[in-house]
Short mmCIF file of C-alpha atoms and ligand atoms in Angstrom, two decimals:
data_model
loop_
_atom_site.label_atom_id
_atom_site.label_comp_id
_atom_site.label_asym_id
_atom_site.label_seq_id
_atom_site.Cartn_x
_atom_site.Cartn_y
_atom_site.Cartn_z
CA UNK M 29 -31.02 28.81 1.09
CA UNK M 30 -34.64 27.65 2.18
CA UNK M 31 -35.20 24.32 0.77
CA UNK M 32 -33.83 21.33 -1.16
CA UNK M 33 -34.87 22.71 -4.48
CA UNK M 34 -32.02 25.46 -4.74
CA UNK M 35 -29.53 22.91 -4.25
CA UNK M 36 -29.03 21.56 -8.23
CA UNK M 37 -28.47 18.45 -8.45
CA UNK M 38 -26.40 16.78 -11.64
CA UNK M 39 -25.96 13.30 -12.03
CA UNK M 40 -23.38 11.33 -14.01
CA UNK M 41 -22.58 8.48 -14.66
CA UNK M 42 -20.31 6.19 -12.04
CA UNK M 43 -18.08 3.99 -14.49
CA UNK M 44 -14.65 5.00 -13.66
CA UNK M 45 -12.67 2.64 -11.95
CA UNK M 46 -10.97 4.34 -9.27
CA UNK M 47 -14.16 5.13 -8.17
CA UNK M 48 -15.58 1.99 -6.06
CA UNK M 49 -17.96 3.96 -3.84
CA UNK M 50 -20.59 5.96 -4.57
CA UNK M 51 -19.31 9.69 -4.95
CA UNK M 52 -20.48 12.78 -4.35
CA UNK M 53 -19.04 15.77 -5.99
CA UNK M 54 -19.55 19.31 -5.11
CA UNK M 55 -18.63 22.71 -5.43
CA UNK M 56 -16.50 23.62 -2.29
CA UNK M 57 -17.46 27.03 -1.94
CA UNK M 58 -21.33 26.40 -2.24
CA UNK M 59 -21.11 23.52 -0.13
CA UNK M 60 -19.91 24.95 2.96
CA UNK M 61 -22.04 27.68 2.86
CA UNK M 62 -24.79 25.85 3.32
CA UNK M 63 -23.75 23.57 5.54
CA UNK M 64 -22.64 26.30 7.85
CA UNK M 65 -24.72 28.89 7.25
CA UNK M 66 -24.38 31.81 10.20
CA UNK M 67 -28.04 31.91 11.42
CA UNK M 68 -28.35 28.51 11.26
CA UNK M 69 -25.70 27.98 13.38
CA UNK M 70 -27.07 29.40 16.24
CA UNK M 71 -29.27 26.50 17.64
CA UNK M 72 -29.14 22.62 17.47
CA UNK M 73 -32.40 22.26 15.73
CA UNK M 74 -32.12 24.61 12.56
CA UNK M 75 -27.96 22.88 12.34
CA UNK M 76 -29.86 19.36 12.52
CA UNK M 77 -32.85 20.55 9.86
CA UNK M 78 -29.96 21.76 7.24
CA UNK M 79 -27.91 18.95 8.00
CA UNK M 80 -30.99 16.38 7.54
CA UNK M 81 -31.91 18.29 4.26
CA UNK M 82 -28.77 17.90 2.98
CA UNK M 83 -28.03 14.33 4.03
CA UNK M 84 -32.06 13.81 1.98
CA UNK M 85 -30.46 15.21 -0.79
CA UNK M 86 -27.09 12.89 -0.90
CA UNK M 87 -29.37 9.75 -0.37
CA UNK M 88 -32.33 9.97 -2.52
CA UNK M 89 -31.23 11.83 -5.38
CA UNK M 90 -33.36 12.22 -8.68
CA UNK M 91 -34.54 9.04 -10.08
CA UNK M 92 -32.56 8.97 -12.91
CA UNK M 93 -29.00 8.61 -10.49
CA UNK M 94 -26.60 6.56 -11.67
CA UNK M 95 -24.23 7.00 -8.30
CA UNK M 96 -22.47 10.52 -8.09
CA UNK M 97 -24.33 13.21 -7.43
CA UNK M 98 -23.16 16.06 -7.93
CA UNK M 99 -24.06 19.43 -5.86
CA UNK M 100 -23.69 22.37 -8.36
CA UNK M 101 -19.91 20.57 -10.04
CA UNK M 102 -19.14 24.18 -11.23
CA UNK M 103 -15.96 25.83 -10.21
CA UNK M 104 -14.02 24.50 -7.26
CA UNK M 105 -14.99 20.84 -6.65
CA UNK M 106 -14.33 18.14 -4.21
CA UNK M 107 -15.29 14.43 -4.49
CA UNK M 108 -16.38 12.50 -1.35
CA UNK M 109 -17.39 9.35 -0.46
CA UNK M 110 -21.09 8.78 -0.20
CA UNK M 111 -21.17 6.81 2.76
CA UNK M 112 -18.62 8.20 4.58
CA UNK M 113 -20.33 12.21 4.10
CA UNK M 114 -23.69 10.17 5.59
CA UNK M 115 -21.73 9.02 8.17
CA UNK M 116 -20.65 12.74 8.83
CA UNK M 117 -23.97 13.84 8.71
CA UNK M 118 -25.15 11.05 11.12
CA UNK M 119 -22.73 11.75 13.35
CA UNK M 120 -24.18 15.46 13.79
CA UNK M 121 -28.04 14.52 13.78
CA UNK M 122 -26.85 12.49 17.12
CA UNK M 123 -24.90 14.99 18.85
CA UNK M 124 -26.44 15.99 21.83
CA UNK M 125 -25.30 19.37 22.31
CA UNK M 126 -24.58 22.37 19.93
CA UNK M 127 -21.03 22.34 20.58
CA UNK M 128 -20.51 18.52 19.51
CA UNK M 129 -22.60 19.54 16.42
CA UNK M 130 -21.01 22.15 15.92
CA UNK M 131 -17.64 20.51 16.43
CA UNK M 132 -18.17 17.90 13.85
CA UNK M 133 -19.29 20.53 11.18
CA UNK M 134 -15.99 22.09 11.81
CA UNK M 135 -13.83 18.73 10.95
CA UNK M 136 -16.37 18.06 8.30
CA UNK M 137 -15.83 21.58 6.50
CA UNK M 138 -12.23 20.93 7.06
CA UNK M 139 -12.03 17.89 5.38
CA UNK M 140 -13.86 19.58 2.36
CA UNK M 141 -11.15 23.01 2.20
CA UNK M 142 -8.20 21.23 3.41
CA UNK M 143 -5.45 18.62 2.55
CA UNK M 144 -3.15 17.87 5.14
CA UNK M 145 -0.97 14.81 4.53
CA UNK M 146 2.20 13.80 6.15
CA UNK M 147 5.83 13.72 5.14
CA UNK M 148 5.55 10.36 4.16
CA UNK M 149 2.37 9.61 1.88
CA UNK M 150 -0.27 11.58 0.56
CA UNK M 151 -3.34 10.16 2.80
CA UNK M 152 -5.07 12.94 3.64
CA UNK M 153 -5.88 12.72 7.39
CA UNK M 154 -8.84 15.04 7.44
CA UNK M 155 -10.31 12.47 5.29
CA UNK M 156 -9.11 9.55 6.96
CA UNK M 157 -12.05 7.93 6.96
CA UNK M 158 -12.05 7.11 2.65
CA UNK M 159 -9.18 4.85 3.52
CA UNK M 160 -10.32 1.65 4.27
CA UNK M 161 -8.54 0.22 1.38
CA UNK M 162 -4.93 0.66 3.32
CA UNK M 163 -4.50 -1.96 5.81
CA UNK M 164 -3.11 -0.72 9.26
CA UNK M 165 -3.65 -4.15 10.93
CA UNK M 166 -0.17 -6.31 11.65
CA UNK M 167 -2.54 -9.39 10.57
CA UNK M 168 -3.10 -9.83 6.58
CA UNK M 169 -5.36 -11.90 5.43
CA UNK M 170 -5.54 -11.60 2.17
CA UNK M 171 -7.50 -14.47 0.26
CA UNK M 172 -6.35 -13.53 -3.41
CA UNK M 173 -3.52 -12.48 -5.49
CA UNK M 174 -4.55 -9.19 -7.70
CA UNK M 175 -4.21 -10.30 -11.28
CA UNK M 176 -5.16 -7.30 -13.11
CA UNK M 177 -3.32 -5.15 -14.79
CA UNK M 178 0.45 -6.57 -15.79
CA UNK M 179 0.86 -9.07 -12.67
CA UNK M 180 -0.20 -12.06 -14.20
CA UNK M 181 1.87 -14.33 -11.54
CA UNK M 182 4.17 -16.82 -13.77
CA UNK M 183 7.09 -16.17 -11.78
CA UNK M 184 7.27 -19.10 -8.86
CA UNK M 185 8.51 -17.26 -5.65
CA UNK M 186 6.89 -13.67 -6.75
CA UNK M 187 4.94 -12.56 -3.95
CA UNK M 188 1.48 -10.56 -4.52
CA UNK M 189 0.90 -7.47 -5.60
CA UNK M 190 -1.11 -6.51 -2.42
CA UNK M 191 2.43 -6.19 -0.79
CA UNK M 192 4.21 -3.55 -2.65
CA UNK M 193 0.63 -1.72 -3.21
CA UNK M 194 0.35 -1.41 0.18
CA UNK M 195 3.63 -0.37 1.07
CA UNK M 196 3.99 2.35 -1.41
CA UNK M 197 0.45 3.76 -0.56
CA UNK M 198 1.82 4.11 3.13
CA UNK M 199 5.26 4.99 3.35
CA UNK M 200 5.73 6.79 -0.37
CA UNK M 201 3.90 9.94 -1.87
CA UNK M 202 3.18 10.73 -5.57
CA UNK M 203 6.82 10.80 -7.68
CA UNK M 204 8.73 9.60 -5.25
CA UNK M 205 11.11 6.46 -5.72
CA UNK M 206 10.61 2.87 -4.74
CA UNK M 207 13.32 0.62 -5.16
CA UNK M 208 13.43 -3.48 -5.63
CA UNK M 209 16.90 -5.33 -4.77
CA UNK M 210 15.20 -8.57 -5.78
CA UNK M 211 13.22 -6.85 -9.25
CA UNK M 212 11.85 -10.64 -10.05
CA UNK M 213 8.82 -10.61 -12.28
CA UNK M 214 8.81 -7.04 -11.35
CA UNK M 215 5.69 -7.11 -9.30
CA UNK M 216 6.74 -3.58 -7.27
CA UNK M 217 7.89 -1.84 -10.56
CA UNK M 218 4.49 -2.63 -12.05
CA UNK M 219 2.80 -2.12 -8.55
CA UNK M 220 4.99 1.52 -8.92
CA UNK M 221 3.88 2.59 -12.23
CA UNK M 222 0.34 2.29 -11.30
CA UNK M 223 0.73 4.31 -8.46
CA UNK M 224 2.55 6.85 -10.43
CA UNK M 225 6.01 6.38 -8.37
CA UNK M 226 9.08 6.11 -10.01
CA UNK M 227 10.81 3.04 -9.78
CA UNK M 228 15.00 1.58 -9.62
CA UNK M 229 15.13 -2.32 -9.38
CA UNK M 230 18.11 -4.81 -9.88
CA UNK M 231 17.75 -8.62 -10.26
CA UNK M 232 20.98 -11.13 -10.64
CA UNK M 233 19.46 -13.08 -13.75
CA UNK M 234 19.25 -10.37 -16.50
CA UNK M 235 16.97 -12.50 -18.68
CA UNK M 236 14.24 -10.99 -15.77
CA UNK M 237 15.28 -7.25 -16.19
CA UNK M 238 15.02 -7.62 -19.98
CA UNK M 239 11.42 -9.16 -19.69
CA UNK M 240 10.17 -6.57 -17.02
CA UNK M 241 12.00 -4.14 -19.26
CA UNK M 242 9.35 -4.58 -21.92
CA UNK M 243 6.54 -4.57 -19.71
CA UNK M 244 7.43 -1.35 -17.86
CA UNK M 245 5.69 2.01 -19.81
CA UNK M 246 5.35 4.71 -16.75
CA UNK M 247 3.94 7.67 -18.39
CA UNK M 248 5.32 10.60 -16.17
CA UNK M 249 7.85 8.73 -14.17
CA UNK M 250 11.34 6.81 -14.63
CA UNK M 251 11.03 2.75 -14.16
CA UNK M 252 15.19 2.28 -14.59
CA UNK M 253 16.61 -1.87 -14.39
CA UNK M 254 19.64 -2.90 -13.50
CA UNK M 255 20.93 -6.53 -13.89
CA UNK M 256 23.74 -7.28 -11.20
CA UNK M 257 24.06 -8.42 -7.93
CA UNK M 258 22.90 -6.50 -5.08
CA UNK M 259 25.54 -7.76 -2.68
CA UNK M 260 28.21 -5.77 -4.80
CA UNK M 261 28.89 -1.73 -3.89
CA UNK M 262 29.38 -1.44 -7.88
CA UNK M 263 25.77 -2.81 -8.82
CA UNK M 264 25.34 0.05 -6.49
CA UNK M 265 27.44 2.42 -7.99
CA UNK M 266 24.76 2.38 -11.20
CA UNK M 267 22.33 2.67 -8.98
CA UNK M 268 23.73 6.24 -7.44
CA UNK M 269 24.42 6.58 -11.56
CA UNK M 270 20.56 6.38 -12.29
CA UNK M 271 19.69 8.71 -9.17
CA UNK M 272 21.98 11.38 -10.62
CA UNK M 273 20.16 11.23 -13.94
CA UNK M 274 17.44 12.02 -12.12
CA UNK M 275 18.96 14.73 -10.45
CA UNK M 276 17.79 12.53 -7.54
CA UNK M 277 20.11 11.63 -4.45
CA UNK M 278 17.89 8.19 -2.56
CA UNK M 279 15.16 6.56 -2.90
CA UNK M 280 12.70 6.54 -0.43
CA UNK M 281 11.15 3.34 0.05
CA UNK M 282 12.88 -0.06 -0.10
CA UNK M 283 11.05 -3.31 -0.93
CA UNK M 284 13.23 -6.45 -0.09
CA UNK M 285 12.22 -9.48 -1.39
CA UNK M 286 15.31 -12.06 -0.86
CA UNK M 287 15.06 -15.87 -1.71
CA UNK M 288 13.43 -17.88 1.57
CA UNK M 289 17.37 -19.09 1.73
CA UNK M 290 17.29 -22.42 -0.49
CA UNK M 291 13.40 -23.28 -0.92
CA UNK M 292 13.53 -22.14 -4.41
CA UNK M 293 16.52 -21.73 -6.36
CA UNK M 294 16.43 -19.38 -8.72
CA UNK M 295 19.30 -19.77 -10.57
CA UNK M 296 22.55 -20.91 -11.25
CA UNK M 297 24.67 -18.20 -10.76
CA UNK M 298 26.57 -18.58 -7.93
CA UNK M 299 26.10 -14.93 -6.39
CA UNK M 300 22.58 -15.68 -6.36
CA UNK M 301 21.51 -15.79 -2.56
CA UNK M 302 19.20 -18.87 -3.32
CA UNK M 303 22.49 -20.87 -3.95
CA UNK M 304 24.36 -19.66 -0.85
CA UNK M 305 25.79 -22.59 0.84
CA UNK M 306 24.52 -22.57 4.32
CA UNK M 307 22.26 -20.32 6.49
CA UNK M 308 25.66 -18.22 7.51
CA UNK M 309 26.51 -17.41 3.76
CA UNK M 310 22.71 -16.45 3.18
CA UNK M 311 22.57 -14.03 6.05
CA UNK M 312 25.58 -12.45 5.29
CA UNK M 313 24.59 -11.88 1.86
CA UNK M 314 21.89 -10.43 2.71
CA UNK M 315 23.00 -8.03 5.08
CA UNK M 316 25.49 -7.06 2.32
CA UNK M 317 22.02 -6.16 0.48
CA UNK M 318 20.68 -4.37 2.88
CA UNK M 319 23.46 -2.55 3.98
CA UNK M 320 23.37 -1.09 0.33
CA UNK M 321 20.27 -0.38 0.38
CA UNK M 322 19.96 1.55 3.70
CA UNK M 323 22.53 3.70 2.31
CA UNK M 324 20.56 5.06 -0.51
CA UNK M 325 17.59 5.09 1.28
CA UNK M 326 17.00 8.44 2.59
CA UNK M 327 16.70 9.21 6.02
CA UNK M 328 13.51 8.51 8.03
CA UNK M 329 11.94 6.69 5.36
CA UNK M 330 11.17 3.24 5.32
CA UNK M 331 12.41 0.11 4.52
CA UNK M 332 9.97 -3.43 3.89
CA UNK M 333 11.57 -6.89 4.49
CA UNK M 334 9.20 -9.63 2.79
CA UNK M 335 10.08 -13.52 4.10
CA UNK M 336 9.01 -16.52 5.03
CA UNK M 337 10.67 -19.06 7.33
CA UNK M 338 11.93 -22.59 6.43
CA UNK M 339 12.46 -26.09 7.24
CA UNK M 340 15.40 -28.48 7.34
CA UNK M 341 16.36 -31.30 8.53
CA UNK M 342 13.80 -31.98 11.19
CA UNK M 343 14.12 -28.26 12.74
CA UNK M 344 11.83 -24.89 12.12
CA UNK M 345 14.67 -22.01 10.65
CA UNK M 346 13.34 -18.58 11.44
CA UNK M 347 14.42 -16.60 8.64
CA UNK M 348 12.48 -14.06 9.23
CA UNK M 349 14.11 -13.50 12.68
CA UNK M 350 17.27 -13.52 11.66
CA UNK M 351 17.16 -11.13 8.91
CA UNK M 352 15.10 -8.74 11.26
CA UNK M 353 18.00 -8.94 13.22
CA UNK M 354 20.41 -8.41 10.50
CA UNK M 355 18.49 -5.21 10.10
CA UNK M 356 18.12 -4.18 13.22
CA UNK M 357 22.71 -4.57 13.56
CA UNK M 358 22.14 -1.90 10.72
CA UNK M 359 20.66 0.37 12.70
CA UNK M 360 17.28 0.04 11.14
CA UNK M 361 14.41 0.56 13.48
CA UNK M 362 11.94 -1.98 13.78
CA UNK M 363 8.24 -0.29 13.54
CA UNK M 364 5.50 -3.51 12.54
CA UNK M 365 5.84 -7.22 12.04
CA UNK M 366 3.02 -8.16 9.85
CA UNK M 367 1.98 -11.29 9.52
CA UNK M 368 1.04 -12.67 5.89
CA UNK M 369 -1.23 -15.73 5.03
CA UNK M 370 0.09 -17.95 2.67
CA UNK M 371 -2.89 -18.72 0.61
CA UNK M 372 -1.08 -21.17 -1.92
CA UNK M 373 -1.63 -21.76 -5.62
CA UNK M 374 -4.05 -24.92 -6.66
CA UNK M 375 -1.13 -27.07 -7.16
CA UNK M 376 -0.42 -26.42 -3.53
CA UNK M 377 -3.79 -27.08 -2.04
CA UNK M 378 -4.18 -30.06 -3.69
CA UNK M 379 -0.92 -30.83 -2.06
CA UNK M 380 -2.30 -30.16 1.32
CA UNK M 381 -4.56 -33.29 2.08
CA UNK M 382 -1.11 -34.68 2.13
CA UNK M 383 1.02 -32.29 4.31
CA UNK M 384 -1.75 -32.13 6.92
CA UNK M 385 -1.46 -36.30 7.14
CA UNK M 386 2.70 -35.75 7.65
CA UNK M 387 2.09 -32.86 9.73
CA UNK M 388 -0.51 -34.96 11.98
CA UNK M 389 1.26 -37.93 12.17
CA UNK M 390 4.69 -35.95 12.94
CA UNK M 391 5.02 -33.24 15.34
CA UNK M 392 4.99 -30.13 13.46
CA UNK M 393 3.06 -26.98 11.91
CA UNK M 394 2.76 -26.29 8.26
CA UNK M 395 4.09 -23.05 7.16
CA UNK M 396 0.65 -20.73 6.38
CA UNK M 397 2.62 -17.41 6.99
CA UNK M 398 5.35 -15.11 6.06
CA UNK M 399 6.57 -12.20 7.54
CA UNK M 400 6.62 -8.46 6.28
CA UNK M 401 9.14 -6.25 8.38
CA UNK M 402 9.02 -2.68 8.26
CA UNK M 403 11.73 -0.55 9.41
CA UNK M 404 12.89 2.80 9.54
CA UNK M 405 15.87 4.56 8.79
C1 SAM T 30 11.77 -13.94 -4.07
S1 SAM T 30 12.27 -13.44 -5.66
C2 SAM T 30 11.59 -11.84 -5.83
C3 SAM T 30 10.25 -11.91 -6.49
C4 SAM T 30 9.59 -10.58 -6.76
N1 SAM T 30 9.21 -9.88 -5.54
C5 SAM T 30 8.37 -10.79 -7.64
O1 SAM T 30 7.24 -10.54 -7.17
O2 SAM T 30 8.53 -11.28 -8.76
C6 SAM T 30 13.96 -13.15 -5.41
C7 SAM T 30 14.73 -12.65 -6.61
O3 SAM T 30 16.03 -12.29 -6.20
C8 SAM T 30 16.94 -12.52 -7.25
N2 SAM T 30 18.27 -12.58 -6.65
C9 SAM T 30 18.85 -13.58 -5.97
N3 SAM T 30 20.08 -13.24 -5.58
C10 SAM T 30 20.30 -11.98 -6.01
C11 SAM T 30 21.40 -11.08 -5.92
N4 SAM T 30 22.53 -11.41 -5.31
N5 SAM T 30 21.26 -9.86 -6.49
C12 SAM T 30 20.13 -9.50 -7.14
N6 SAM T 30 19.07 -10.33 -7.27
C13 SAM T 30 19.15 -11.55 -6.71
C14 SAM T 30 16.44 -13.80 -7.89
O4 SAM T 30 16.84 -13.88 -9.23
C15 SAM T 30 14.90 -13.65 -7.73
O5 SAM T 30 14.35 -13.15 -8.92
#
């Protein structure tokens, strides 16, 4: 290996979609064995000269690039992300001394030849860098709802599909199961089946389960609805019914998406926990809920509380506290409080010239947030 020209370069064409950097694929084996070469890794200069060859290479391919490029794509390949392999390679034309280069050539070739993920998701923490599209902050801000795909948002009360992609992303791996107490619109079972996860949700009003029903098609995984209440053990009972099909025993995430209490009602049934009669009844029914939920969930996995708080009568209900607490009676372990923004529809913002002149000539603060809690079992 003397110069750039023995390194082929391919280039193809960068129109997939999960693709939203530029990528560079190689061929593992030939990769690393230029990048660490034995006699060049005997001095700082010659590791900095391959390494600044190589990083020429990844930014200025041919001409004719249309965003991967690909190093010799024969045999064993790996795809990386452009800017984060420049980054790499950055980070080693600054080190100072041969051991730091040397040190970051190390985690760089390990990223390349290994995969090391935890029991709980499949990021790959060698490459932990490519993730900047999972959140890890406890503040979300996030401007827009994601209307691709089947969320098309009709449902008033669904929440966005942000949520339950970010939740499964962290806390579930590939063909695992997510389940939904509160199915809705079925916003997590569609967030599931892109995510390839397999998917159990139960909603009170059946005419929901029957409309999700249609939309749900997971190719290699089970998406299985249940209409009934989720306060009762024998809604529950199907539930441990569908597992077994599966030959599965729990699930192992839980998204919980109650009512806000009474803001909207849902329904008329009277089971529905959107027509419980006071705060009391609510809570209770909803630690019914979770209590049948935790006990399905397997242990040390995770279970996601999304709410928002209310207001009645002159006084600031924080519904989100007390159903943390409910949670945490349970034996749940609290691990993040994440704060949402409530961005609003356009019905709502043209609504707001109005709430800010109450809320200004009153004494209070207009809801802009909801809570997501996540505990662990
Ligand atoms: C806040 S919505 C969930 C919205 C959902 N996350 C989505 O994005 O469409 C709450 C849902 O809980 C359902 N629900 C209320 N009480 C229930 C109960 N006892 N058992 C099962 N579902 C219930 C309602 O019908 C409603 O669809």
């Amino acid at each position: 290996m003397k110069d750039n020209d023995t390194i082929q370069l391919t280039l193809e064409n960068l129109e997939s979609p999960p693709i939203t950097h530029g990528t560079v694929i190689l061929n593992k084996e030939k990769f690393i064995e230029v990048l660490v070469e034995p006699n060049i890794l005997q001095d700082l200069n010659s590791i900095k000269k391959r390494t600044s060859m190589l990083k020429d290479i990844i930014t200025e391919p041919k001409k004719d690039t249309k965003g991967i490029v690909n190093i010799d794509a024969n045999g064993d390949t790996v795809s990386l992300r452009k800017d984060v392999l420049i980054s790499e390679f950055d980070q080693i034309l600054e080190s100072q001394t041969i051991e730091r280069a040397k040190y970051y050539l190390e985690r760089l070739e390990n990223g390349i030849q290994k995969i090391k993920t935890s029991k709980i998701n499949d990021i790959n923490i060698l490459r932990w860098k490519e993730y900047d599209e999972i959140i890890t902050d406890s503040l979300w801000i996030i401007p827009e709802r994601d209307k691709t795909g089947k969320h098309n948002g009709f449902y008033h009360g669904n929440f966005i599909p942000q949520i339950p992609h970010q939740l499964i992303l962290r806390y579930t791996k590939k063909n695992e199961i997510v389940f939904d107490p509160f199915l809705g619109s079925g916003t997590t079972a569609y967030e599931a089946e892109s995510l390839n996860r397999n998917f159990i949700g139960i909603d009170i009003q059946k005419k929901l389960v029957d409309f999700v029903g249609k939309n749900v098609e997971p190719k290699n995984n089970f998406s299985d609805l249940i209409a009934g209440d989720s306060t009762k053990i024998e809604t529950f009972e199907k539930v441990k019914e569908v597992l077994k099909n599966h030959k599965k025993k729990n699930v192992q995430l839980a998204i919980l998406h109650p009512p806000y209490a009474d803001i909207i009602k849902f329904s008329d049934l009277k089971d529905d926990l959107s027509n419980a009669k006071s705060l009391k009844e609510f809570l209770e029914k909803f630690a019914e809920v979770l209590e049948n939920s935790i006990e399905i969930l397997e242990n040390v996995r995770y279970l996601a509380i999304v709410i928002g708080d209310k207001y009645t009568a002159g006084e600031w209900i924080p519904l989100g506290f007390y159903c943390m607490n409910e949670a945490q009676k349970l034996g749940l372990t609290l691990k993040s409080i994440i704060i949402k923004n409530m961005a609003g529809n356009r019905a709502k913002q043209n609504k707001e010239r109005i709430w800010r002149y109450r809320a200004l000539s009153s004494d209070y603060y207009i809801f802009k947030h909801e809570y997501i809690l996540i505990f662990k079992k």
